[in-house]
Coordinates of C-alpha atoms (C1' of nucleotides) in Angstrom, one line a residue:
Chain A
M12 CA 21.2 -6.8 -2.4
R13 CA 22.8 -5.4 -5.6
L14 CA 20.4 -3.2 -7.4
T15 CA 21.5 -4.6 -10.8
R16 CA 20.2 -8.0 -9.7
Y17 CA 17.1 -6.8 -7.9
F18 CA 13.7 -6.0 -9.3
L19 CA 12.9 -2.4 -8.4
P20 CA 10.7 -0.9 -11.1
V21 CA 10.6 2.8 -10.0
L22 CA 8.6 5.3 -12.0
K23 CA 9.6 8.9 -12.7
E24 CA 6.0 9.9 -13.4
T25 CA 3.1 9.3 -11.2
P26 CA 0.4 7.0 -12.5
A27 CA -2.8 8.9 -13.1
E28 CA -5.0 6.8 -10.8
A29 CA -3.1 7.6 -7.6
Q30 CA -4.5 10.4 -5.6
I31 CA -3.0 10.3 -2.1
V32 CA 0.7 10.5 -1.4
S33 CA 1.2 7.0 0.0
H34 CA -0.4 5.4 -3.0
R35 CA 1.6 7.6 -5.4
L36 CA 4.8 6.8 -3.6
M37 CA 4.1 3.1 -3.4
L38 CA 3.6 3.0 -7.1
R39 CA 6.5 5.2 -7.9
A40 CA 8.9 3.2 -5.6
G41 CA 7.9 0.0 -7.3
M42 CA 6.3 -1.5 -4.2
I43 CA 2.9 -2.5 -5.6
K44 CA 1.1 -3.1 -8.8
Q45 CA -2.6 -3.1 -9.0
A46 CA -4.2 -6.3 -10.2
A47 CA -7.9 -5.1 -10.0
A48 CA -9.8 -2.5 -8.0
G49 CA -8.6 -2.8 -4.4
I50 CA -6.4 -5.8 -5.2
Y51 CA -2.6 -5.5 -5.4
S52 CA 0.5 -7.5 -6.1
W53 CA 3.3 -6.7 -3.6
L54 CA 6.5 -6.3 -5.6
P55 CA 9.8 -7.1 -3.9
L56 CA 10.3 -3.8 -2.1
G57 CA 6.8 -3.6 -0.9
F58 CA 6.9 -7.2 0.1
R59 CA 9.9 -6.5 2.3
V60 CA 8.2 -3.7 4.2
L61 CA 5.0 -5.8 4.6
K62 CA 7.1 -8.6 6.1
K63 CA 9.0 -6.3 8.4
I64 CA 5.7 -5.0 9.8
E65 CA 4.3 -8.5 10.0
R66 CA 7.4 -9.6 12.0
I67 CA 7.0 -6.8 14.5
V68 CA 3.4 -7.7 15.0
H69 CA 4.3 -11.3 15.6
Q70 CA 7.1 -10.5 18.0
E71 CA 4.9 -8.2 20.1
Q72 CA 2.0 -10.5 20.1
Q73 CA 4.2 -13.3 21.4
R74 CA 5.8 -11.1 23.9
A75 CA 2.4 -10.5 25.3
G76 CA 1.8 -14.2 25.5
H77 CA -0.5 -14.6 22.5
I78 CA -0.3 -17.7 20.4
P79 CA 0.2 -17.7 16.6
M80 CA -1.7 -20.0 14.3
L81 CA -3.2 -19.8 10.8
M82 CA -6.8 -20.1 9.6
P83 CA -7.8 -20.4 6.0
T84 CA -9.1 -17.6 3.8
L85 CA -12.0 -19.7 2.5
Q86 CA -14.7 -20.7 5.0
P87 CA -17.9 -22.7 4.9
A88 CA -21.1 -20.7 4.9
D89 CA -22.7 -23.0 7.5
L90 CA -20.5 -21.6 10.3
W91 CA -21.7 -18.1 9.5
R92 CA -25.3 -19.2 9.5
E93 CA -24.8 -20.5 13.0
S94 CA -23.6 -17.1 14.3
G95 CA -26.3 -15.4 12.3
R96 CA -23.9 -13.3 10.3
Y97 CA -24.2 -15.0 7.0
D98 CA -27.2 -12.8 6.1
A99 CA -26.2 -10.0 8.4
Y100 CA -22.9 -9.3 6.7
G101 CA -24.5 -8.3 3.3
P102 CA -22.8 -7.9 -0.1
E103 CA -19.5 -6.9 1.5
M104 CA -18.8 -10.6 1.9
L105 CA -17.5 -12.4 -1.1
R106 CA -19.6 -15.6 -1.6
I107 CA -18.4 -18.5 -3.7
K108 CA -19.7 -21.9 -4.6
D109 CA -17.3 -24.8 -5.0
R110 CA -17.7 -27.5 -7.7
H111 CA -20.2 -29.4 -5.6
G112 CA -22.4 -26.4 -5.2
R113 CA -21.4 -26.0 -1.5
E114 CA -21.6 -22.4 -0.3
M115 CA -18.3 -20.9 0.8
L116 CA -17.0 -17.4 1.5
Y117 CA -13.7 -15.6 1.5
G118 CA -13.3 -14.6 5.1
P119 CA -13.8 -11.0 6.0
T120 CA -12.9 -11.9 9.6
N121 CA -12.5 -15.0 11.7
E122 CA -14.7 -15.0 14.8
E123 CA -16.8 -18.0 13.6
L124 CA -13.8 -20.1 12.7
I125 CA -11.9 -19.4 15.9
T126 CA -15.0 -20.1 18.0
D127 CA -15.5 -23.4 16.2
I128 CA -11.9 -24.4 16.9
F129 CA -12.3 -23.3 20.5
R130 CA -15.4 -25.3 21.2
A131 CA -14.0 -28.4 19.7
H132 CA -11.0 -28.5 21.9
V133 CA -11.5 -26.4 25.0
N134 CA -13.7 -27.6 27.8
S135 CA -12.4 -26.5 31.1
Y136 CA -11.7 -23.2 32.8
K137 CA -8.2 -24.7 33.5
D138 CA -7.4 -24.2 29.8
L139 CA -8.0 -20.4 30.2
P140 CA -6.9 -17.8 29.7
L141 CA -6.2 -18.3 26.0
T142 CA -5.4 -15.8 23.3
L143 CA -5.0 -17.1 19.7
Y144 CA -4.2 -14.9 16.7
H145 CA -3.2 -15.2 13.1
I146 CA -2.1 -12.9 10.3
Q147 CA -4.0 -13.7 7.2
W148 CA -5.4 -12.2 4.0
K149 CA -9.0 -11.0 4.3
F150 CA -11.4 -10.0 1.7
R151 CA -14.2 -7.4 2.0
D152 CA -16.0 -6.4 -1.1
E153 CA -15.9 -2.7 -0.4
I154 CA -18.3 -0.5 -2.2
R155 CA -15.5 1.8 -3.2
P156 CA -11.9 0.6 -2.7
R157 CA -9.5 3.5 -2.9
F158 CA -6.2 5.0 -1.6
G159 CA -4.2 2.0 -2.7
V160 CA -3.5 -0.4 0.1
M161 CA -5.2 1.8 2.6
R162 CA -8.6 0.7 1.6
G163 CA -8.1 -2.4 -0.5
R164 CA -10.7 -5.1 -0.9
E165 CA -8.0 -7.7 -0.2
F166 CA -5.9 -6.8 2.8
Y167 CA -3.5 -8.4 5.2
M168 CA -4.6 -8.3 8.8
K169 CA -3.6 -9.6 12.2
D170 CA -6.7 -10.7 14.1
G171 CA -6.7 -12.2 17.5
Y172 CA -9.2 -13.6 19.9
N173 CA -9.1 -14.0 23.7
F174 CA -11.1 -16.5 25.7
D175 CA -11.4 -15.9 29.4
I176 CA -13.5 -17.3 32.2
D177 CA -15.1 -14.0 33.3
R178 CA -15.4 -10.3 32.7
D179 CA -12.4 -9.3 34.8
A180 CA -10.1 -11.7 33.1
A181 CA -11.3 -10.6 29.7
I182 CA -10.8 -6.9 30.7
H183 CA -7.2 -7.8 31.5
A184 CA -6.9 -9.3 28.1
Y185 CA -8.3 -6.1 26.7
N186 CA -5.8 -3.9 28.5
R187 CA -3.0 -6.3 27.7
H188 CA -3.8 -5.9 24.0
M189 CA -3.9 -2.2 24.3
V190 CA -0.4 -2.1 25.8
S191 CA 1.0 -4.5 23.3
Y192 CA -0.5 -2.6 20.4
L193 CA 1.0 0.6 21.7
R194 CA 4.4 -1.0 21.8
T195 CA 3.9 -2.5 18.3
Y196 CA 3.1 0.8 16.7
E197 CA 6.0 2.5 18.6
R198 CA 8.4 0.0 17.2
M199 CA 7.2 1.0 13.7
G200 CA 8.0 4.6 14.3
L201 CA 4.4 5.5 14.6
Q202 CA 2.3 7.2 17.1
A203 CA -1.0 5.5 17.2
I204 CA -3.5 7.0 19.6
P205 CA -6.1 4.8 21.2
M206 CA -9.5 6.4 20.8
R207 CA -12.8 5.4 22.2
A208 CA -14.9 4.2 19.3
D209 CA -18.1 2.7 18.2
S210 CA -18.4 -1.0 18.3
G211 CA -20.0 -1.2 14.8
P212 CA -21.3 -4.6 13.5
I213 CA -18.9 -6.7 15.6
G214 CA -20.7 -5.5 18.7
G215 CA -19.5 -5.3 22.3
D216 CA -19.3 -3.2 25.4
D217 CA -15.8 -1.7 25.0
T218 CA -13.7 -0.8 22.1
H219 CA -10.8 1.4 21.1
E220 CA -9.5 2.3 17.7
F221 CA -5.8 3.2 17.2
L222 CA -5.4 6.2 15.0
V223 CA -2.3 7.5 13.3
L224 CA -2.5 11.2 12.7
A225 CA -2.3 12.2 9.1
E226 CA -3.9 14.8 6.9
T227 CA -5.3 12.2 4.5
G228 CA -6.9 10.1 7.3
E229 CA -10.5 9.0 6.7
S230 CA -11.6 9.8 10.3
E231 CA -12.0 13.1 12.0
V232 CA -10.3 13.0 15.4
F233 CA -10.3 15.2 18.5
Y234 CA -7.7 14.9 21.2
D235 CA -5.8 16.5 24.0
T236 CA -2.1 17.0 23.2
A237 CA -1.3 15.3 26.5
V238 CA -1.8 12.0 24.8
T239 CA 0.8 12.6 22.1
D240 CA 3.4 13.3 24.7
L241 CA 3.1 9.7 26.1
K242 CA 5.7 7.1 25.2
L243 CA 6.3 3.6 26.3
G244 CA 10.0 3.8 25.4
D245 CA 11.9 0.8 26.7
R246 CA 10.0 0.4 30.0
H247 CA 9.7 -3.2 31.1
I248 CA 6.2 -4.6 31.0
D249 CA 4.9 -7.7 32.7
Y250 CA 2.0 -8.6 30.5
D251 CA 0.6 -11.0 33.1
D252 CA 0.3 -8.2 35.6
A253 CA -3.3 -7.1 35.3
E254 CA -2.8 -4.0 37.4
E255 CA 0.3 -2.9 35.4
C256 CA -1.6 -3.3 32.1
A257 CA -4.6 -1.5 33.5
A258 CA -2.4 1.3 34.7
I259 CA -0.8 1.8 31.3
A260 CA -4.2 1.6 29.5
K261 CA -5.4 4.2 31.9
E262 CA -2.5 6.4 31.3
W263 CA -3.3 6.4 27.5
T264 CA -7.0 6.6 27.7
T265 CA -7.3 9.3 30.3
P266 CA -6.5 12.3 28.1
Y267 CA -9.4 13.1 25.8
A268 CA -9.1 11.3 22.4
R269 CA -12.1 10.4 20.3
T270 CA -13.2 9.9 16.7
D271 CA -16.1 11.8 15.3
E272 CA -18.3 8.7 16.1
T273 CA -18.0 9.2 19.8
H274 CA -16.9 12.8 20.0
D275 CA -18.4 14.8 22.9
E276 CA -18.1 18.6 22.3
A277 CA -18.9 19.4 25.9
L278 CA -16.1 17.2 27.3
F279 CA -13.7 18.4 24.6
A280 CA -14.4 22.0 25.6
Q281 CA -13.1 21.3 29.1
I282 CA -9.6 20.7 27.9
P283 CA -7.4 23.8 28.1
E284 CA -7.5 25.5 24.7
E285 CA -3.8 25.3 23.8
R286 CA -4.0 21.5 24.2
R287 CA -7.1 20.9 22.1
R288 CA -6.5 19.4 18.7
R289 CA -8.9 18.6 15.9
S290 CA -7.2 16.6 13.1
R291 CA -7.6 13.6 10.9
G292 CA -6.4 10.0 11.5
I293 CA -5.9 6.7 9.8
E294 CA -7.3 3.7 11.7
V295 CA -4.6 1.1 12.0
G296 CA -6.1 -1.2 14.6
Q297 CA -9.0 -1.8 16.9
I298 CA -9.6 -3.9 20.1
F299 CA -13.0 -5.2 21.3
Y300 CA -14.4 -6.7 24.4
F301 CA -17.7 -8.3 23.5
G302 CA -18.5 -10.6 26.4
T303 CA -20.5 -13.7 25.4
K304 CA -21.8 -12.4 22.1
Y305 CA -20.3 -15.2 20.0
S306 CA -19.7 -17.8 22.7
E307 CA -23.4 -18.1 23.6
P308 CA -25.0 -18.6 20.2
M309 CA -22.1 -20.8 19.0
G310 CA -21.8 -22.8 22.2
A311 CA -18.2 -21.9 23.2
M312 CA -18.6 -23.1 26.8
V313 CA -16.3 -24.3 29.5
V314 CA -16.9 -25.9 32.8
N315 CA -16.0 -23.6 35.7
D316 CA -14.6 -24.5 39.1
N317 CA -18.2 -25.2 40.4
G318 CA -18.8 -27.7 37.6
E319 CA -21.1 -25.4 35.7
R320 CA -21.1 -25.0 32.0
V321 CA -20.6 -21.3 31.3
P322 CA -20.0 -19.3 28.1
V323 CA -16.6 -17.8 27.8
H324 CA -15.9 -14.1 27.7
M325 CA -14.3 -13.1 24.5
G326 CA -12.6 -10.2 22.8
S327 CA -11.1 -9.6 19.4
H328 CA -8.3 -7.4 18.2
G329 CA -7.1 -6.4 14.8
I330 CA -4.1 -4.7 13.2
G331 CA -4.3 -3.7 9.6
V332 CA -0.9 -4.9 8.5
S333 CA -1.1 -4.0 4.8
R334 CA -2.8 -0.7 5.6
L335 CA 0.1 0.1 7.9
V336 CA 2.4 0.2 5.0
G337 CA 0.4 3.1 3.6
A338 CA -0.2 4.7 6.9
I339 CA 3.5 4.8 7.7
I340 CA 4.2 6.5 4.4
E341 CA 1.4 9.0 5.0
A342 CA 3.0 9.9 8.3
S343 CA 6.6 9.9 7.1
H344 CA 7.5 11.3 3.7
D345 CA 8.7 14.5 2.0
E346 CA 8.6 15.9 -1.5
N347 CA 11.4 13.6 -2.6
G348 CA 9.8 10.3 -1.5
I349 CA 9.3 8.0 1.4
I350 CA 11.2 8.2 4.7
W351 CA 11.1 4.8 6.4
P352 CA 11.4 4.6 10.1
E353 CA 14.3 2.3 11.0
G354 CA 12.0 -0.4 12.4
V355 CA 10.3 -1.2 9.1
T356 CA 12.7 0.0 6.4
P357 CA 13.0 -2.5 3.5
F358 CA 16.8 -2.2 3.7
H359 CA 18.7 -0.8 6.6
V360 CA 21.1 1.3 4.4
G361 CA 21.6 2.3 0.8
L362 CA 25.1 2.2 -0.6
V363 CA 25.7 4.5 -3.6
N364 CA 28.7 4.0 -5.8
L365 CA 29.2 7.3 -7.7
R366 CA 31.8 6.0 -10.2
Q367 CA 30.7 2.5 -11.2
G368 CA 33.5 0.8 -13.0
D369 CA 36.3 2.7 -11.3
A370 CA 38.4 0.2 -9.6
Q371 CA 39.0 2.2 -6.4
T372 CA 35.4 3.1 -5.8
D373 CA 34.2 -0.4 -6.8
N374 CA 36.5 -2.0 -4.3
A375 CA 35.7 0.4 -1.6
C376 CA 32.0 -0.3 -2.1
E377 CA 32.5 -4.1 -2.1
D378 CA 34.4 -3.8 1.2
I379 CA 31.6 -1.7 2.8
Y380 CA 29.0 -4.0 1.4
K381 CA 30.6 -7.0 3.0
A382 CA 31.3 -5.3 6.3
L383 CA 27.6 -4.3 6.6
A384 CA 26.5 -7.8 5.8
A385 CA 28.9 -9.1 8.4
R386 CA 27.1 -6.9 11.0
G387 CA 23.8 -8.4 10.0
L388 CA 22.7 -5.3 8.1
E389 CA 20.6 -5.4 4.9
T390 CA 22.1 -3.1 2.3
L391 CA 20.8 -2.0 -1.1
Y392 CA 23.9 -1.4 -3.2
D393 CA 23.2 0.8 -6.2
D394 CA 25.8 -0.7 -8.6
R395 CA 24.0 0.6 -11.7
E396 CA 25.8 2.5 -14.4
E397 CA 23.9 5.7 -13.6
R398 CA 24.9 9.2 -12.8
A399 CA 24.9 10.5 -9.2
G400 CA 21.7 12.4 -9.5
A401 CA 19.7 9.4 -10.7
K402 CA 21.1 7.2 -7.9
F403 CA 20.3 9.8 -5.2
A404 CA 16.8 10.4 -6.6
T405 CA 16.1 6.6 -6.5
M406 CA 17.4 6.3 -2.9
D407 CA 15.4 9.3 -1.8
L408 CA 12.3 8.0 -3.5
I409 CA 12.4 4.5 -1.9
G410 CA 13.2 6.1 1.4
L411 CA 16.0 4.1 3.0
P412 CA 16.8 6.0 6.3
W413 CA 20.6 5.9 5.9
R414 CA 22.8 6.2 2.8
I415 CA 26.5 5.7 2.4
T416 CA 27.9 7.5 -0.6
V417 CA 31.2 6.5 -2.0
G418 CA 33.0 8.6 -4.6
P419 CA 36.5 9.2 -5.8
R420 CA 36.6 12.6 -4.3
G421 CA 36.0 11.4 -0.8
L422 CA 38.1 8.4 -1.2
K423 CA 41.1 10.6 -2.0
N424 CA 40.8 11.8 1.7
G425 CA 39.9 8.3 3.0
V426 CA 36.3 9.2 3.7
V427 CA 32.8 8.2 2.6
E428 CA 29.6 10.1 3.4
L429 CA 26.8 8.9 5.7
T430 CA 23.5 10.7 5.1
C431 CA 20.4 10.7 7.1
R432 CA 17.3 10.6 4.8
R433 CA 15.1 12.4 7.4
T434 CA 17.3 15.4 8.1
G435 CA 19.4 15.4 5.0
E436 CA 22.4 15.9 7.1
S437 CA 25.7 14.2 6.1
E438 CA 28.9 13.4 7.9
E439 CA 32.2 12.3 6.4
L440 CA 33.6 9.2 8.0
S441 CA 36.1 6.5 7.2
P442 CA 34.4 3.5 5.6
E443 CA 35.0 1.5 8.8
A444 CA 33.5 4.2 11.0
A445 CA 30.5 4.6 8.7
V446 CA 29.7 0.9 9.0
E447 CA 30.1 1.1 12.7
R448 CA 27.7 4.1 12.9
V449 CA 25.0 2.3 11.0
A450 CA 25.4 -0.8 13.1
E451 CA 25.0 1.4 16.3
I452 CA 21.9 3.0 14.9
Y453 CA 20.2 -0.3 14.4
T454 CA 21.3 -1.9 17.7
P455 CA 18.1 -1.0 19.6
H456 CA 16.0 -2.4 16.7
H457 CA 17.8 -5.7 16.7
A458 CA 17.7 -5.9 20.5
H459 CA 13.9 -6.3 20.2
H460 CA 14.3 -9.7 18.7
L461 CA 16.1 -11.1 21.8
G462 CA 14.4 -13.3 24.3
L463 CA 11.5 -14.2 22.0
P464 CA 10.5 -17.7 20.9
A465 CA 12.0 -19.2 17.8
G466 CA 10.2 -18.1 14.7
A467 CA 9.1 -14.9 16.2
Chain B
rC1 C1' -25.5 2.2 -5.1
rG2 C1' -26.2 7.7 -6.8
rG3 C1' -23.2 11.6 -9.3
rG4 C1' -18.8 12.8 -12.4
rG5 C1' -14.7 11.3 -15.5
rC6 C1' -11.3 8.2 -18.2
rG7 C1' -9.6 3.7 -21.3
rU8 C1' -4.2 5.4 -27.5
rG9 C1' 3.6 1.1 -26.9
rG10 C1' 5.8 -0.2 -19.8
rC11 C1' 4.5 5.2 -17.6
rG12 C1' 2.6 10.3 -18.6
rC13 C1' -0.1 12.4 -22.5
rA14 C1' -1.7 14.7 -27.7
rG15 C1' -4.8 13.2 -31.7
rU16 C1' -11.5 12.3 -31.2
rC17 C1' -15.3 18.1 -31.7
rU18 C1' -14.5 18.6 -37.9
rG19 C1' -13.5 10.3 -40.2
rG20 C1' -8.2 9.8 -44.7
rU21 C1' -3.6 4.8 -43.2
rA22 C1' -1.1 6.7 -35.3
rG23 C1' 2.4 11.0 -32.7
rC24 C1' 5.2 13.5 -28.4
rG25 C1' 8.0 13.1 -23.6
rC26 C1' 9.9 9.4 -20.2
rA27 C1' 11.5 4.4 -20.1
rC28 C1' 14.0 0.4 -23.3
rC29 C1' 18.2 -1.3 -27.1
rU30 C1' 23.2 0.1 -29.8
rG31 C1' 27.2 3.5 -30.2
rU32 C1' 30.2 7.9 -28.8
rU33 C1' 31.1 11.6 -25.3
rU34 C1' 30.0 12.3 -20.2
rU35 C1' 29.9 11.3 -14.6
rG36 C1' 28.8 14.4 -6.6
rG37 C1' 21.5 15.6 -7.4
rG38 C1' 16.9 12.3 -12.5
rA39 C1' 23.3 13.8 -18.9
rA40 C1' 24.0 15.1 -24.4
rC41 C1' 24.1 13.5 -29.4
rA42 C1' 23.2 9.8 -33.2
rG43 C1' 20.7 5.5 -34.6
rG44 C1' 16.9 1.7 -33.3
rG45 C1' 12.7 -1.6 -31.5
rG46 C1' 7.9 -1.8 -29.6
rG47 C1' 0.9 0.0 -30.3
rU48 C1' -5.2 -5.4 -33.5
rC49 C1' -6.1 2.9 -30.3
rG50 C1' -10.4 -1.6 -23.7
rU51 C1' -14.1 -4.8 -26.3
rG52 C1' -18.3 -6.4 -29.6
rA53 C1' -21.5 -4.9 -33.3
rG54 C1' -23.0 -1.1 -36.7
rU55 C1' -22.6 3.4 -40.2
rU56 C1' -18.9 4.4 -44.2
rC57 C1' -15.0 3.6 -50.1
rG58 C1' -12.4 4.4 -45.4
rA59 C1' -13.2 4.5 -38.0
rA60 C1' -8.6 5.9 -32.5
rU61 C1' -12.3 9.6 -34.4
rC62 C1' -19.4 8.8 -35.6
rU63 C1' -23.7 5.3 -33.3
rC64 C1' -25.3 1.4 -29.9
rG65 C1' -24.1 -2.4 -26.3
rC66 C1' -20.6 -4.5 -22.9
rC67 C1' -16.1 -4.6 -19.9
rG68 C1' -12.5 -2.2 -16.9
rC69 C1' -10.4 1.8 -14.0
rC70 C1' -10.4 6.5 -11.3
rC71 C1' -12.8 10.6 -8.5
rC72 C1' -16.9 12.7 -5.0
rG73 C1' -20.8 10.8 -1.4
rA74 C1' -23.1 7.0 2.3
rC75 C1' -20.0 2.2 4.8
rC76 C1' -15.2 -0.2 6.7
rA77 C1' -8.7 -3.0 9.5

RNA sequence: CGGGGCGUGGCGCAGUCUGGUAGCGCACCUGUUUUGGGAACAGGGGGUCGUGAGUUCGAAUCUCGCCGCCCCGACCA
């Protein structure tokens, strides 16, 4: 993408309303524009990141065997009366009437809809296990939206629902989700720690929240540093293997890690002091096992192998996709701007032409731009008539992890500069070698896409 | 919902107390000179001062109502 043909309204000054760093940087980098309290337009750069995150979530869900679909944002009130949540949900649910006076609501979550779909079409234990999910906009009329996309009223969320014949099978689904979530966050360059949590209004026996450590997090968290040393890396995982999933879940949930809701000071005190940490975290996901809480009242039953009608065991699982954009920035920035992890960066590499209009540098940039595209890399080419300082400042602000700088001085010696946004380190390379290096850097990220279903 | 604050060109602000015909910086447009970390100079365009009513010869400024937004708290992906 050529910057002169793009839409990137960066701001030099910080809008007054933004308090936390991710909100400030998202506004300054031209990623979002507020439409109303807690409601945002996603401008092109922000939209790109949102879609990158969404894609990773889709890929990892499907890798775990979960099935994508899409449910509407508007739902009929009657379904919620059936589950008993129409009144229970309170003013946080946005209620609307259509032209015929029928009561509708803008979905804050989808348990009712998915259960309705399930009971209409699934009748036998032979159709289980089944896990369906979608990524859709939600609306919760928060008392006080704040922190930009981190606590919006309208937000983009992956929510999934598993249906299993009994408790054991549902627990496997729970563990499988934990593993696939760990992998999802790792690909985004995040460490999200599963922490035992309260089930809250959704209810259930078992639940973990995934917390990203950050100063500005809304939750107080307590953990053993043993948990932050864990990494999935590129280990192969068989998601159908209940024991393997359980083992990995156990590995991550054995070290102490809890939010203030479930914190136990006595247990915490047993951890060696040098490993004890008290910090803050941003919740970026949660998984639940809730047994037959919805299936019973709503009649989501199947016939088991004895010919008996039994309620299915369910769980639900969420990832805050739009919130993750903010959470990643909270976890990865410096005084000059955002630092995107390679997995979610809006563009893989920035190309800076230091002497726009000079035939030699223009040509060198065009060649590099084409060579990067040929390698399947997304480049933001700053071809504006701006001075070097302005171009560097823009690149630093929007946080592309790698930058290729092309100027007459380097070209005289046949080199360009490849700079790492995170470390600030640069190396001088021939244009061909620079392209090659960037391609190498992104090879593992592109490898994730292999072996997945079309559309993933 | 309780408490606090703010609405003035796209952004950041001054002007409001003490009413007198709207200003600064950034951004934008034109030109010249610049060009490896947010350039300089010259010229230029853009604002019913959130909104409605009232007071007044005269309202961004005073009074009352309404709307919107932000911050702190209790709640949530």
